[in-house]
Short mmCIF file of C-alpha atoms in Angstrom, two decimals:
data_model
loop_
_atom_site.label_atom_id
_atom_site.label_comp_id
_atom_site.label_asym_id
_atom_site.label_seq_id
_atom_site.Cartn_x
_atom_site.Cartn_y
_atom_site.Cartn_z
CA UNK A 6 56.38 64.90 -33.65
CA UNK A 7 54.24 66.14 -36.55
CA UNK A 8 54.58 64.08 -39.71
CA UNK A 9 55.12 65.65 -43.12
CA UNK A 10 51.75 64.21 -44.15
CA UNK A 11 50.00 66.24 -41.45
CA UNK A 12 51.97 69.36 -42.36
CA UNK A 13 51.02 68.86 -46.01
CA UNK A 14 47.29 68.55 -45.17
CA UNK A 15 47.38 71.74 -43.10
CA UNK A 16 49.33 73.48 -45.84
CA UNK A 17 46.90 72.50 -48.58
CA UNK A 18 43.83 73.42 -46.53
CA UNK A 19 45.15 76.93 -45.83
CA UNK A 20 46.43 77.36 -49.39
CA UNK A 21 42.91 76.69 -50.70
CA UNK A 22 41.59 79.64 -48.69
CA UNK A 23 43.33 81.90 -51.23
CA UNK A 24 41.43 80.32 -54.15
CA UNK A 25 44.34 78.91 -56.21
CA UNK A 26 43.58 78.22 -59.87
CA UNK A 27 45.04 75.91 -62.49
CA UNK A 28 47.76 77.75 -64.40
CA UNK A 29 48.24 80.34 -61.64
CA UNK A 30 51.31 82.49 -61.21
CA UNK A 31 52.28 81.61 -57.63
CA UNK A 32 54.80 83.94 -56.00
CA UNK A 33 56.59 82.16 -53.14
CA UNK A 34 58.07 84.73 -50.76
CA UNK A 35 61.01 83.28 -48.86
CA UNK A 36 63.57 84.30 -46.26
CA UNK A 37 66.69 82.38 -45.26
CA UNK A 38 65.02 80.19 -42.66
CA UNK A 39 63.65 76.65 -42.25
CA UNK A 40 59.98 77.62 -42.55
CA UNK A 41 60.64 79.21 -45.94
CA UNK A 42 62.37 76.03 -47.10
CA UNK A 43 59.44 73.92 -45.92
CA UNK A 44 56.93 76.24 -47.61
CA UNK A 45 58.80 76.19 -50.91
CA UNK A 46 59.24 72.41 -50.80
CA UNK A 47 55.53 71.77 -50.23
CA UNK A 48 54.42 74.46 -52.65
CA UNK A 49 56.53 73.16 -55.54
CA UNK A 50 55.29 69.60 -55.06
CA UNK A 51 51.65 70.69 -54.90
CA UNK A 52 51.64 73.22 -57.73
CA UNK A 53 53.30 70.86 -60.20
CA UNK A 54 50.00 68.96 -60.31
CA UNK A 55 48.13 72.13 -61.27
CA UNK A 56 50.40 73.36 -64.06
CA UNK A 57 51.09 76.51 -62.07
CA UNK A 58 54.04 78.82 -62.58
CA UNK A 59 55.98 79.16 -59.33
CA UNK A 60 58.02 82.35 -59.01
CA UNK A 61 60.55 82.55 -56.18
CA UNK A 62 60.81 85.94 -54.47
CA UNK A 63 63.68 85.70 -51.99
CA UNK A 64 64.44 88.47 -49.51
CA UNK A 65 67.89 88.49 -47.94
CA UNK A 66 71.58 88.91 -48.69
CA UNK A 67 71.85 85.51 -50.34
CA UNK A 68 69.77 82.48 -51.25
CA UNK A 69 70.87 79.53 -49.05
CA UNK A 70 72.56 76.72 -50.95
CA UNK A 71 69.99 74.31 -49.47
CA UNK A 72 67.34 76.11 -51.56
CA UNK A 73 69.11 75.56 -54.88
CA UNK A 74 67.42 72.30 -55.86
CA UNK A 75 63.99 73.78 -55.19
CA UNK A 76 64.92 76.97 -57.03
CA UNK A 77 65.43 74.91 -60.17
CA UNK A 78 61.79 73.80 -59.93
CA UNK A 79 60.66 77.45 -60.11
CA UNK A 80 60.02 79.08 -63.46
CA UNK A 81 61.61 82.37 -62.39
CA UNK A 82 63.44 83.79 -59.41
CA UNK A 83 63.63 87.33 -58.02
CA UNK A 84 66.27 88.07 -55.42
CA UNK A 85 65.96 91.28 -53.40
CA UNK A 86 69.06 91.79 -51.29
CA UNK A 87 67.20 93.34 -48.41
CA UNK A 88 66.23 91.84 -45.07
CA UNK A 89 62.86 93.15 -43.87
CA UNK A 90 62.91 94.57 -40.36
CA UNK A 91 59.32 93.62 -39.64
CA UNK A 92 56.53 91.46 -41.01
CA UNK A 93 54.77 94.61 -42.22
CA UNK A 94 57.87 95.48 -44.23
CA UNK A 95 57.99 91.93 -45.56
CA UNK A 96 54.39 92.25 -46.76
CA UNK A 97 54.97 95.67 -48.33
CA UNK A 98 58.04 94.40 -50.22
CA UNK A 99 56.00 91.42 -51.43
CA UNK A 100 53.13 93.67 -52.54
CA UNK A 101 55.50 95.82 -54.58
CA UNK A 102 57.08 92.79 -56.26
CA UNK A 103 53.89 90.89 -57.11
CA UNK A 104 52.40 93.97 -58.76
CA UNK A 105 54.41 92.99 -61.85
CA UNK A 106 52.21 89.90 -62.37
CA UNK A 107 48.62 89.54 -63.49
CA UNK A 108 46.34 88.17 -60.75
CA UNK A 109 49.17 86.52 -58.76
CA UNK A 110 48.78 84.24 -55.78
CA UNK A 111 51.24 85.39 -53.11
CA UNK A 112 52.36 82.78 -50.56
CA UNK A 113 54.11 83.79 -47.32
CA UNK A 114 56.10 81.49 -44.97
CA UNK A 115 54.78 82.86 -41.66
CA UNK A 116 54.30 80.40 -38.81
CA UNK A 117 51.82 80.71 -35.92
CA UNK A 118 54.35 82.62 -33.79
CA UNK A 119 55.13 85.01 -36.62
CA UNK A 120 51.45 85.62 -37.29
CA UNK A 121 50.97 86.36 -33.58
CA UNK A 122 53.93 88.74 -33.73
CA UNK A 123 52.35 90.55 -36.66
CA UNK A 124 48.86 90.73 -35.11
CA UNK A 125 49.92 91.66 -31.56
CA UNK A 126 53.05 93.68 -32.26
CA UNK A 127 52.20 95.49 -35.48
CA UNK A 128 48.47 95.49 -36.31
CA UNK A 129 47.30 96.21 -32.77
CA UNK A 130 50.01 98.87 -32.49
CA UNK A 131 48.24 100.72 -35.31
CA UNK A 132 50.34 99.86 -38.38
CA UNK A 133 47.75 98.67 -40.89
CA UNK A 134 49.84 99.23 -44.02
CA UNK A 135 50.69 95.54 -44.38
CA UNK A 136 47.01 94.74 -44.93
CA UNK A 137 47.36 96.16 -48.44
CA UNK A 138 48.90 92.87 -49.60
CA UNK A 139 45.93 90.85 -48.30
CA UNK A 140 43.33 93.17 -49.76
CA UNK A 141 44.93 93.77 -53.17
CA UNK A 142 46.09 90.24 -53.98
CA UNK A 143 45.17 86.65 -53.22
CA UNK A 144 47.48 85.91 -50.30
CA UNK A 145 48.05 82.55 -48.61
CA UNK A 146 49.61 81.73 -45.23
CA UNK A 147 49.83 77.92 -45.43
CA UNK A 148 52.13 77.57 -42.38
CA UNK A 149 50.18 79.96 -40.18
CA UNK A 150 48.78 77.22 -37.93
CA UNK A 151 52.14 75.43 -37.69
CA UNK A 152 54.38 76.11 -34.68
CA UNK A 153 58.09 76.73 -35.08
CA UNK A 154 58.77 73.61 -33.05
CA UNK A 155 56.99 71.60 -35.76
CA UNK A 156 59.14 72.92 -38.62
CA UNK A 157 61.87 70.49 -39.74
CA UNK A 158 65.30 72.13 -39.66
CA UNK A 159 67.60 69.45 -41.03
CA UNK A 160 67.57 70.72 -44.65
CA UNK A 161 66.46 74.32 -44.77
CA UNK A 162 68.29 75.84 -41.84
CA UNK A 163 70.70 78.61 -42.76
CA UNK A 164 73.65 79.02 -40.35
CA UNK A 165 73.26 82.08 -38.16
CA UNK A 166 69.81 82.90 -39.51
CA UNK A 167 67.10 83.59 -36.93
CA UNK A 168 64.07 81.33 -36.89
CA UNK A 169 61.62 84.17 -36.61
CA UNK A 170 61.42 87.95 -36.58
CA UNK A 171 60.09 88.81 -33.13
CA UNK A 172 60.71 92.05 -31.28
CA UNK A 173 61.75 91.75 -27.61
CA UNK A 174 58.40 93.20 -26.49
CA UNK A 175 56.38 90.71 -28.55
CA UNK A 176 58.61 87.83 -27.40
CA UNK A 177 57.92 88.81 -23.79
CA UNK A 178 54.19 89.05 -24.52
CA UNK A 179 54.09 85.60 -26.16
CA UNK A 180 55.95 84.13 -23.20
CA UNK A 181 53.43 85.65 -20.80
CA UNK A 182 50.56 84.24 -22.87
CA UNK A 183 52.09 80.76 -23.16
CA UNK A 184 49.51 78.13 -22.38
CA UNK A 185 46.70 80.69 -22.29
CA UNK A 186 46.42 81.68 -25.96
CA UNK A 187 46.08 79.24 -28.85
CA UNK A 188 48.40 80.75 -31.46
CA UNK A 189 47.11 78.65 -34.39
CA UNK A 190 43.56 79.74 -33.45
CA UNK A 191 44.70 83.38 -33.51
CA UNK A 192 46.04 82.82 -37.03
CA UNK A 193 42.79 81.19 -38.13
CA UNK A 194 40.83 84.18 -36.82
CA UNK A 195 42.99 86.57 -38.84
CA UNK A 196 42.62 84.46 -41.98
CA UNK A 197 38.84 84.26 -41.61
CA UNK A 198 38.57 88.02 -41.16
CA UNK A 199 40.70 88.70 -44.25
CA UNK A 200 38.82 86.07 -46.25
CA UNK A 201 35.44 87.56 -45.32
CA UNK A 202 36.67 91.09 -46.02
CA UNK A 203 37.87 90.09 -49.49
CA UNK A 204 34.66 88.18 -50.23
CA UNK A 205 32.57 91.23 -49.35
CA UNK A 206 34.77 93.32 -51.62
CA UNK A 207 34.14 90.95 -54.54
CA UNK A 208 30.39 90.70 -53.98
CA UNK A 209 28.19 92.81 -56.34
CA UNK A 210 26.93 95.93 -54.62
CA UNK A 211 23.20 96.35 -54.22
CA UNK A 212 21.77 98.05 -57.28
CA UNK A 213 24.85 97.37 -59.45
CA UNK A 214 24.59 95.78 -62.86
CA UNK A 215 26.32 92.58 -63.92
#
């Protein structure tokens, strides 16, 4: 059993990788599932201390009633009545929405299994379009080293809503790799690569002025 204190420490450590700033506009991208509820709950409690503006971007037919109290803590909400068919589509929808804000911090609710699904089932299959979100905007994955089994479900679960978007082929692959691949480590590798890529993009080029 993972305590909320441990989840919060993981969450904060990964959130800091996206360089949050005081007074930020933080766009919390949620789906109707327990991990989104957990992400929003932790994000609201943390960002209140930094005078940040939390914007809820919810994707799905409806916003679960269990989210309502947390929604009231957000300065603005955007509800897109569309359910993404893949994590790449989720990221592309998020990129389109956050473009309306100046220097936003985009926060996604993907767990270790979902990150593995994205890396193994979408990126390695050749669909790189979702990387646009990571490269254009500060993007955080604060639950990416948390397993689905560690996500509390008593408050945020939406009846009939799947825990995770995994294709049958990726589900079979993850099952075959069970016990042989450290999914949180795979997430950390992805985050380090994106972080280094973005840092190189921000670094002054040789011979440039400034």
